[in-house]
PDB file of C-alpha atoms and ligand atoms in Angstrom:
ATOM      1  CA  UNK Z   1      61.814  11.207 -29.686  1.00 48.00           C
ATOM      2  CA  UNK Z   2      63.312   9.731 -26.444  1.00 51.00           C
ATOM      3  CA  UNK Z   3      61.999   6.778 -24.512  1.00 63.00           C
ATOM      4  CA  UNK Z   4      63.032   9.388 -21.588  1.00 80.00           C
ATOM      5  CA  UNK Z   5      60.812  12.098 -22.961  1.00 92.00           C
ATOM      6  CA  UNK Z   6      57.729  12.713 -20.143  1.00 98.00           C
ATOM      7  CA  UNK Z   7      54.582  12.662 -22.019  1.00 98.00           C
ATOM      8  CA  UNK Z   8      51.583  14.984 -21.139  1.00 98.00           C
ATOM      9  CA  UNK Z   9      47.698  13.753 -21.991  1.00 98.00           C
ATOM     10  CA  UNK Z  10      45.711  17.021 -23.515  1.00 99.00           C
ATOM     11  CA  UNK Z  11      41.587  15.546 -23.083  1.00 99.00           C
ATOM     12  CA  UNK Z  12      39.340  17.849 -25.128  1.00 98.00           C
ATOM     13  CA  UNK Z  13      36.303  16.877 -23.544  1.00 98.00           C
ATOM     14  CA  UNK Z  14      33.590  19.211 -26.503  1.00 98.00           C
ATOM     15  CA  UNK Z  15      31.871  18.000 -29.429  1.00 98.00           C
ATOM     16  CA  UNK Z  16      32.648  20.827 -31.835  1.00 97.00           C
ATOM     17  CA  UNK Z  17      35.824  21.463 -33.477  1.00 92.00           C
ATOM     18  CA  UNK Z  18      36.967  24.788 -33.422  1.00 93.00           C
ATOM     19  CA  UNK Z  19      35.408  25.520 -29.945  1.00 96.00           C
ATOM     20  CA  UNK Z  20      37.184  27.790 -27.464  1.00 97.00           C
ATOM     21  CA  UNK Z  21      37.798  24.929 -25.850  1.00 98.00           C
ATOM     22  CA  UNK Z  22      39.509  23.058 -28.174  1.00 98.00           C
ATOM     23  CA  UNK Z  23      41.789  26.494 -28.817  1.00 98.00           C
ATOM     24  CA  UNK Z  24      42.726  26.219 -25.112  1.00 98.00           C
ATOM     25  CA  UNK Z  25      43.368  23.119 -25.305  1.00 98.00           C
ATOM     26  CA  UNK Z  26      45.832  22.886 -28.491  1.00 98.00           C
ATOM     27  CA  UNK Z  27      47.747  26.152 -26.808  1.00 98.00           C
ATOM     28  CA  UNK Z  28      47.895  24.021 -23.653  1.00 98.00           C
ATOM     29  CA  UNK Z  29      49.744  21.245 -25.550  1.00 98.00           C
ATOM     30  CA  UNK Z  30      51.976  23.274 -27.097  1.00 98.00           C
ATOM     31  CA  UNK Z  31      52.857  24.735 -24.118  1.00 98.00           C
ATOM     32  CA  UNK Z  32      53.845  21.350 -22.613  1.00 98.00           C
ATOM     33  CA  UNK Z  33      55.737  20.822 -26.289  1.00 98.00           C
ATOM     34  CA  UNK Z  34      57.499  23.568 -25.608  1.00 98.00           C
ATOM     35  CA  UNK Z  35      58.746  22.404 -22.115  1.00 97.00           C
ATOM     36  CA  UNK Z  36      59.685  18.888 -23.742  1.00 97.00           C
ATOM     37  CA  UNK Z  37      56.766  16.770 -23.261  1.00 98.00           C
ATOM     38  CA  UNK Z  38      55.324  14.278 -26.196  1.00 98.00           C
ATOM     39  CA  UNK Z  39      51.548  15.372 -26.195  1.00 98.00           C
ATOM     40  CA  UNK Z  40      49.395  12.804 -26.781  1.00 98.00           C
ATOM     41  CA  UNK Z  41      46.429  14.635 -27.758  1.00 98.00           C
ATOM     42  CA  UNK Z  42      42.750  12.949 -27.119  1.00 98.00           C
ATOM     43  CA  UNK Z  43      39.841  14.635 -28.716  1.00 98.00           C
ATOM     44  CA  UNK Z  44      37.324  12.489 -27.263  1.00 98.00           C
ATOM     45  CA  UNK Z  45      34.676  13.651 -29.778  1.00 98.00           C
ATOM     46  CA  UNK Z  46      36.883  13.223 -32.737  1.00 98.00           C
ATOM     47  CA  UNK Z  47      38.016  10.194 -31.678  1.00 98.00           C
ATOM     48  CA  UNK Z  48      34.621   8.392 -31.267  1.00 98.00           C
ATOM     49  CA  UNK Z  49      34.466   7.790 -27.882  1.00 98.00           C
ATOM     50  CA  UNK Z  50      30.992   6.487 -26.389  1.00 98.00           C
ATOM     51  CA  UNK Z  51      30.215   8.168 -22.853  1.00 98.00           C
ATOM     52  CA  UNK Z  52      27.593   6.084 -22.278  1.00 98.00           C
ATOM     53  CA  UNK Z  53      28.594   2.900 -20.104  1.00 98.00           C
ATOM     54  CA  UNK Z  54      27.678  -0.642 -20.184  1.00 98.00           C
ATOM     55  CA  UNK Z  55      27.676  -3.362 -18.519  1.00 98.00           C
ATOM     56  CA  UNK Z  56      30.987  -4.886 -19.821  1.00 98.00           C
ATOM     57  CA  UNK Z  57      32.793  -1.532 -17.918  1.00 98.00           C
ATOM     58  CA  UNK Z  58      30.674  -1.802 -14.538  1.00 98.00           C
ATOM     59  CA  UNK Z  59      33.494  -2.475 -11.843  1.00 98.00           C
ATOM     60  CA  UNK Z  60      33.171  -5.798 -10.532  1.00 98.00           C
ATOM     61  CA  UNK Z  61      34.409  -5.289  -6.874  1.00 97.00           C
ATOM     62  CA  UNK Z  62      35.007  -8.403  -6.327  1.00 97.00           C
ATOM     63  CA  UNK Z  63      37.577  -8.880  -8.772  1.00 97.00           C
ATOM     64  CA  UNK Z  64      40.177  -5.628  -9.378  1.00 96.00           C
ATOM     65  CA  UNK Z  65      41.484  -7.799 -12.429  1.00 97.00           C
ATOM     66  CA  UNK Z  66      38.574  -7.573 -14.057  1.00 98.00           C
ATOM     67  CA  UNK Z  67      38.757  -7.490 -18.010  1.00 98.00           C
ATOM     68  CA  UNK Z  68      36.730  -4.094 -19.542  1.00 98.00           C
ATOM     69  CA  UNK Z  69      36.326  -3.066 -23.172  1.00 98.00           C
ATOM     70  CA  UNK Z  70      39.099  -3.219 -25.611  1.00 98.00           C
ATOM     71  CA  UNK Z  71      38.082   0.626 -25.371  1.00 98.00           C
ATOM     72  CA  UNK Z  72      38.475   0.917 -21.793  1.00 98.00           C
ATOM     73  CA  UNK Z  73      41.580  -0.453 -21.859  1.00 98.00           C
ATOM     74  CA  UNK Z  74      43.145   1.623 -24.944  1.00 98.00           C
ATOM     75  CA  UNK Z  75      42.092   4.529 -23.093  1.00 98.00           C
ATOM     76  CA  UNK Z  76      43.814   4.203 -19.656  1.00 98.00           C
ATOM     77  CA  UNK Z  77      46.689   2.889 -21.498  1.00 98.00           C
ATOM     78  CA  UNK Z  78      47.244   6.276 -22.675  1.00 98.00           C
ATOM     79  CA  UNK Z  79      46.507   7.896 -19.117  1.00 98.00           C
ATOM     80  CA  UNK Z  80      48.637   5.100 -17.882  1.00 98.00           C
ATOM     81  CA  UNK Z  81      51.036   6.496 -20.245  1.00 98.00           C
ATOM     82  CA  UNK Z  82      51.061   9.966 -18.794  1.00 98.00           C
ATOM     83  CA  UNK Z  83      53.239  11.820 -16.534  1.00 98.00           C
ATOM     84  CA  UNK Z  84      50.806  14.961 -16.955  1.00 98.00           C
ATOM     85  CA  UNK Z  85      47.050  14.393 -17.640  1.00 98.00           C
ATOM     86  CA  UNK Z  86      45.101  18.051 -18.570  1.00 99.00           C
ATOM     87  CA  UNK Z  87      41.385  17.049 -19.349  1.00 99.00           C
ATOM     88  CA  UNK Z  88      39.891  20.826 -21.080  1.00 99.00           C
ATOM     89  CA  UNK Z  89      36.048  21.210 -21.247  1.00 98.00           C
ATOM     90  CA  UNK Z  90      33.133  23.475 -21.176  1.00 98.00           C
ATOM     91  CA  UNK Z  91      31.490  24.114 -17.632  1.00 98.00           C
ATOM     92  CA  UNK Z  92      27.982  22.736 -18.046  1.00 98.00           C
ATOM     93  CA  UNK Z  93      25.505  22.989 -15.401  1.00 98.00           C
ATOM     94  CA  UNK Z  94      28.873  23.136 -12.622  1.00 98.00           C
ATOM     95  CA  UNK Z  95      30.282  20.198 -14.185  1.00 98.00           C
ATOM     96  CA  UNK Z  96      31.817  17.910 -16.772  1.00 98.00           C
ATOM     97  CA  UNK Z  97      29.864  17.896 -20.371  1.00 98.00           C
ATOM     98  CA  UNK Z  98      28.981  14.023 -20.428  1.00 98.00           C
ATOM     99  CA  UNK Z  99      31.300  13.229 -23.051  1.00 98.00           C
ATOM    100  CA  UNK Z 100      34.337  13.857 -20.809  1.00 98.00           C
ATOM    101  CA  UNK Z 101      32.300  12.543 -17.748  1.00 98.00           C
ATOM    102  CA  UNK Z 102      31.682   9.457 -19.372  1.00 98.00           C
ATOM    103  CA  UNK Z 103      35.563   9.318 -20.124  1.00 98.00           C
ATOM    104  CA  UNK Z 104      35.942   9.409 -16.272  1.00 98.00           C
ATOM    105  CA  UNK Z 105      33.133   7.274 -15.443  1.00 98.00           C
ATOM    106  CA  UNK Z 106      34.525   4.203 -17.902  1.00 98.00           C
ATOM    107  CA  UNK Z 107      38.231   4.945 -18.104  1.00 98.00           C
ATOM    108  CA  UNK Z 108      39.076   5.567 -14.344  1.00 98.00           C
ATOM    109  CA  UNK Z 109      37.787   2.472 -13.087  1.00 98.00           C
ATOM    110  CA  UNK Z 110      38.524   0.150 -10.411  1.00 98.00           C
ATOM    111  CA  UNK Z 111      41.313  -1.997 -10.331  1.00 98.00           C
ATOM    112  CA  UNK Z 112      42.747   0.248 -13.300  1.00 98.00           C
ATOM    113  CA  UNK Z 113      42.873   3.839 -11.517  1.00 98.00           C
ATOM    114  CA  UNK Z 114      41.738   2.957  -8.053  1.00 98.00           C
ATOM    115  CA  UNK Z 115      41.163   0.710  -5.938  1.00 97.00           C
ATOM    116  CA  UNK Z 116      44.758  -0.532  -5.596  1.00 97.00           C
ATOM    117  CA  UNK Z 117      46.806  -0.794  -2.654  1.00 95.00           C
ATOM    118  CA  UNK Z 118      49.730   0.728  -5.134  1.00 95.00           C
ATOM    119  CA  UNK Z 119      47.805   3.428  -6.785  1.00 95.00           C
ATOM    120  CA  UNK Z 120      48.379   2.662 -10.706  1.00 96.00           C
ATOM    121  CA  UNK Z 121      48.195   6.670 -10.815  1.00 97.00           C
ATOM    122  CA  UNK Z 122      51.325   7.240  -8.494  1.00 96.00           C
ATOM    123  CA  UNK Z 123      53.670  10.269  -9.729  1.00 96.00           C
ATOM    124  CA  UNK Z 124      50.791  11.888 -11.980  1.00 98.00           C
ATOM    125  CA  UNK Z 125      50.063  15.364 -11.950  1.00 98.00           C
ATOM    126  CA  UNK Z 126      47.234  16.645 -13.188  1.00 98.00           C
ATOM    127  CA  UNK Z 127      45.442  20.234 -14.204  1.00 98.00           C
ATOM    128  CA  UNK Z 128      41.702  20.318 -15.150  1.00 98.00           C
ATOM    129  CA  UNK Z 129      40.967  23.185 -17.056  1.00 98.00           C
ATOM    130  CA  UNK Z 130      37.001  24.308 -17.217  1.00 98.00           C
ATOM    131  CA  UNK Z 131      35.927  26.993 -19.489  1.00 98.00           C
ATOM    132  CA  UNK Z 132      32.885  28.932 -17.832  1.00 98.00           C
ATOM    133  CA  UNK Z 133      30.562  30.604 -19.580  1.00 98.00           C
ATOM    134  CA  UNK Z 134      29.926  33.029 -16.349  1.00 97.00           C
ATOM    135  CA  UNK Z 135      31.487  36.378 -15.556  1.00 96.00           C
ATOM    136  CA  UNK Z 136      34.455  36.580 -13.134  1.00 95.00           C
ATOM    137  CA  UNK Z 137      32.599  38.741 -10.732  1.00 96.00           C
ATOM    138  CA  UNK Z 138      29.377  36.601 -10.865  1.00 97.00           C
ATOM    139  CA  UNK Z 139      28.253  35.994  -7.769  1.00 97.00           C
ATOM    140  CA  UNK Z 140      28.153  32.263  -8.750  1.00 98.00           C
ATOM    141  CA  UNK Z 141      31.722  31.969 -10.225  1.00 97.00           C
ATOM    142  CA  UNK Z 142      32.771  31.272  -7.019  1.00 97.00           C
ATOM    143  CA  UNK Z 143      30.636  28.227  -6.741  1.00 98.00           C
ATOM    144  CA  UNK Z 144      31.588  27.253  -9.972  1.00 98.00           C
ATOM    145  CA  UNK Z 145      35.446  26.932  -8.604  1.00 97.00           C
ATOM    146  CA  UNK Z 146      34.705  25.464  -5.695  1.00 98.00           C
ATOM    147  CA  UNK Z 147      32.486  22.215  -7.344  1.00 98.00           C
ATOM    148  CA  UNK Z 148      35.088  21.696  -9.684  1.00 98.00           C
ATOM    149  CA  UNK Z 149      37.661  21.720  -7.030  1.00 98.00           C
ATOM    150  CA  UNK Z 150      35.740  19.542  -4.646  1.00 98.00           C
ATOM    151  CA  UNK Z 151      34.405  17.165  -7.741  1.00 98.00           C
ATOM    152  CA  UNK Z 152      37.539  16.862  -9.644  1.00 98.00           C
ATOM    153  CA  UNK Z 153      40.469  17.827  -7.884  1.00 98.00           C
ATOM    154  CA  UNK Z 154      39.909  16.327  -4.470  1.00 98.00           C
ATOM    155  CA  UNK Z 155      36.911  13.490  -5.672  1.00 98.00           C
ATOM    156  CA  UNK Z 156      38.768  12.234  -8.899  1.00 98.00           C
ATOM    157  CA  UNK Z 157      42.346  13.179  -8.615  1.00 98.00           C
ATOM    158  CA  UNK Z 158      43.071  12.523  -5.050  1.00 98.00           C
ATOM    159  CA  UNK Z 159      40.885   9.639  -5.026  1.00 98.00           C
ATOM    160  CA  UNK Z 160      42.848   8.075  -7.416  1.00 98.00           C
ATOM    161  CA  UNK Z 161      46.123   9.015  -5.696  1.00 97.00           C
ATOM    162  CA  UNK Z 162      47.448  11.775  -7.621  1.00 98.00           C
ATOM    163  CA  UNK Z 163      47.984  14.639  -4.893  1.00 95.00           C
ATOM    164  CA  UNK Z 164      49.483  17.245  -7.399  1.00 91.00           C
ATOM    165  CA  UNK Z 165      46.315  18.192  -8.818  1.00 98.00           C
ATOM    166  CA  UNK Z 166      44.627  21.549  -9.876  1.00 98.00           C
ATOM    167  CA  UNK Z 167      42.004  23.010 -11.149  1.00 98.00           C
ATOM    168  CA  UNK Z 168      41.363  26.443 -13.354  1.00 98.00           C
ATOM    169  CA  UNK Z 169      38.279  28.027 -14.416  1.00 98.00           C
ATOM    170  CA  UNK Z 170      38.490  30.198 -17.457  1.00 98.00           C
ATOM    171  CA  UNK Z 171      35.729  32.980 -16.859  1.00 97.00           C
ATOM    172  CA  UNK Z 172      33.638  34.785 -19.630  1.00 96.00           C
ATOM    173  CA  UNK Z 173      34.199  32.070 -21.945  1.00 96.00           C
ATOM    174  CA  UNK Z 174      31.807  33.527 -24.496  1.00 93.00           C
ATOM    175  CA  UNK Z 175      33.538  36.940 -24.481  1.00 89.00           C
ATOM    176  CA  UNK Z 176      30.011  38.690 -24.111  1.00 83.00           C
ATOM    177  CA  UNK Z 177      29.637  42.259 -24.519  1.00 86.00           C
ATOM    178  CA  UNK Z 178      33.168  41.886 -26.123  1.00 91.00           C
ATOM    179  CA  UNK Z 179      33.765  42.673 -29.855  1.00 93.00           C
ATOM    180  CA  UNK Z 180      37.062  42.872 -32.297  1.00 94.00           C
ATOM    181  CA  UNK Z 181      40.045  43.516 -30.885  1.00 94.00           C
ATOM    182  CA  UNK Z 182      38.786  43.660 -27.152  1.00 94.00           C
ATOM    183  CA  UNK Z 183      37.441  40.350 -27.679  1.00 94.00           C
ATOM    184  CA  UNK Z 184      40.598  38.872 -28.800  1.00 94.00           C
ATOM    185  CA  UNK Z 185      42.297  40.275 -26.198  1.00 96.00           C
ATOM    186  CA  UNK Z 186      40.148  38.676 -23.867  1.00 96.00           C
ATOM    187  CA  UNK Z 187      40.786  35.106 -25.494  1.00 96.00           C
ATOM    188  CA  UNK Z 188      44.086  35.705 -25.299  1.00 97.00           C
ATOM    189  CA  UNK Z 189      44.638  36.348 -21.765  1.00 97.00           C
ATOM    190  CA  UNK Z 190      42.189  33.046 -21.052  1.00 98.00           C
ATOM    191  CA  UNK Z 191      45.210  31.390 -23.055  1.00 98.00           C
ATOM    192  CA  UNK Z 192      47.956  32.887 -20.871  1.00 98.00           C
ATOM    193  CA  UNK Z 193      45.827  31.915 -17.991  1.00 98.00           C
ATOM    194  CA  UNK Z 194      46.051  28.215 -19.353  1.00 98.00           C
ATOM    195  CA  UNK Z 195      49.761  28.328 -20.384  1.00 98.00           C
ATOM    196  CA  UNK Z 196      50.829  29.883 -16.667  1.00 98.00           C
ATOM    197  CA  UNK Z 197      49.285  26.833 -15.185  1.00 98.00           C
ATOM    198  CA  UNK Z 198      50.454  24.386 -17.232  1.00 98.00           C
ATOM    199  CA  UNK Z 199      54.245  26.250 -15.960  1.00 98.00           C
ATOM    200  CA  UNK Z 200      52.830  25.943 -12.627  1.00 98.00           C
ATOM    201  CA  UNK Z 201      51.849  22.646 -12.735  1.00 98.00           C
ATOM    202  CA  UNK Z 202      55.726  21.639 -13.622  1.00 97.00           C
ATOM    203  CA  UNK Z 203      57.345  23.870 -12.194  1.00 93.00           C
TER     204      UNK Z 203
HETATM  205  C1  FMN X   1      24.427  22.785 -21.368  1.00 76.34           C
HETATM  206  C2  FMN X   1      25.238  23.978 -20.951  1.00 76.34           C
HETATM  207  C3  FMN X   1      25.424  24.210 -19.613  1.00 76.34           C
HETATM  208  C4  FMN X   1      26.199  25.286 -19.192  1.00 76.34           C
HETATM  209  N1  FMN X   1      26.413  25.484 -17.860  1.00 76.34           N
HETATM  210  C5  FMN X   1      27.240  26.467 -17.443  1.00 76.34           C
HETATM  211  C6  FMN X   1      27.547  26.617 -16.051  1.00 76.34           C
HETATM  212  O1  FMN X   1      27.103  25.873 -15.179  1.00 76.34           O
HETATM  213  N2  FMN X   1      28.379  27.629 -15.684  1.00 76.34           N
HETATM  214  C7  FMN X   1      28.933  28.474 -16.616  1.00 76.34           C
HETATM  215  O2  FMN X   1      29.698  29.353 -16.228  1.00 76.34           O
HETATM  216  N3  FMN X   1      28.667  28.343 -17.946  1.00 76.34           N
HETATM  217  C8  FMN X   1      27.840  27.358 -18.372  1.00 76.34           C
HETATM  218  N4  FMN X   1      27.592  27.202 -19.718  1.00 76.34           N
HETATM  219  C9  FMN X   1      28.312  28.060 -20.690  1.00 76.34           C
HETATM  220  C10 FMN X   1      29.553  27.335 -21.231  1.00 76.34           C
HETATM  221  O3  FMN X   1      30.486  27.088 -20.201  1.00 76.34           O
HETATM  222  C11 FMN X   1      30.207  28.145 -22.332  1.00 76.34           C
HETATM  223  O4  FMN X   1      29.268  28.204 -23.393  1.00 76.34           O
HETATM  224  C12 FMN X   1      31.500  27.531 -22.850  1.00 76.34           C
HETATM  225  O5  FMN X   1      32.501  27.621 -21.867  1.00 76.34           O
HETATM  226  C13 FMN X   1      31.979  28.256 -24.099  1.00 76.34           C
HETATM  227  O6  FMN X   1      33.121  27.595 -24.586  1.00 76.34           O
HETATM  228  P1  FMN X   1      33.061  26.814 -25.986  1.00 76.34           P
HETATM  229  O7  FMN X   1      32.965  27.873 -27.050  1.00 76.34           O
HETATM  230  O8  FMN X   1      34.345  26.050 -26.076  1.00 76.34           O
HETATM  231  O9  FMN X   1      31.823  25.936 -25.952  1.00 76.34           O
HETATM  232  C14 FMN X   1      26.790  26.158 -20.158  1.00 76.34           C
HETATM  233  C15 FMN X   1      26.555  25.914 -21.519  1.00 76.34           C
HETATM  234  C16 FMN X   1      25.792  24.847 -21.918  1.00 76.34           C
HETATM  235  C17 FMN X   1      25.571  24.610 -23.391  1.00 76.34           C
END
């Protein structure tokens, strides 16, 4: 391995191993393997992490310095790390499942992803992937793009000064009214949907 090498941060944001999401998410890091990034692969779930915050990772405004957990601070060493961040998760109820939520909510605090007049997240790109449940022609899919757009792309991304940000939404997650081969069809073009923007994202 290089110290050159870029390095890419896959974020399984699900509880269950062997979810769809997790699937999407290994095939996304092997993607970025195969276009020479070192994956550092965070399974939030597998790795423990507590989504619930406290008062030891409140942002203290009046001090950008402040000291968080020794958790906090593994964390955003790794998306401090990062050239390419690509947080995968479950749509739930338009957003984030809490687990990765509470990733965001502790992790990308101030002082440590915002809130400085260098942004500590300069250079980043970064491609949220969001597997929905919901059919591509559902009249609500369209909604579903647009909150996770506005929420992540433009309200977490951007906010933290990392303009070359995207989102995707994976529709039909649960393959319904699919079976056999049609249905693993269907999974696999929601994987080719994830690998082409993973190229897009470095291309
Ligand atoms: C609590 C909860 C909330 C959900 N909310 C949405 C939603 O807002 N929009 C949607 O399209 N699907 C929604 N779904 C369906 C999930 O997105 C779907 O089950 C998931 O993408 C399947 O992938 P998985 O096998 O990796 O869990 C929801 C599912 C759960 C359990």
């Amino acid at each position: 391995m290089s110290e050159t090498e870029p390095t890419a941060l896959v974020v399984v944001g699900h509880h269950r191993a062997g979810s769809l999401t997790a699937a999407v998410a290994e095939r996304a890091a092997k993607r970025l393997a195969d276009r020479g990034y070192r994956v550092d692969l965070l399974d939030l779930e597998r790795e423990g992490f507590d989504p619930r915050n406290s008062v030891a990772d409140e942002p203290d405004y009046s001090d950008r310095d402040k000291r968080y957990s020794d958790e906090v601070h593994a964390h955003i060493a790794r998306v401090h790390a990062a050239d390419v961040i690509v947080p995968v998760f479950p749509v739930w109820w338009y957003g984030t499942p809490a687990l990765l939520k509470g990733w965001i909510d502790r992790v990308w605090n101030y002082g440590l992803a915002y809130g400085r007049s260098k942004s500590p997240m300069a250079g980043k790109r970064m491609l949220w992937i969001g597997l929905a449940g919901l059919a591509e022609d559902d009249p609500l899919s369209e909604l579903t793009r647009d909150l996770l757009d506005k929420t992540l792309r433009i309200g977490v991304s951007q906010y933290c000064g990392i303009p070359g940000a995207h989102t995707l939404a994976l529709y039909d997650s649960e393959g319904q009214d699919l079976e056999g081969e049609a249905r693993d069809r269907h999974y696999e073009a929601l994987f080719a949907k994830a690998e082409a923007a993973v190229d897009a994202l470095l291309d």
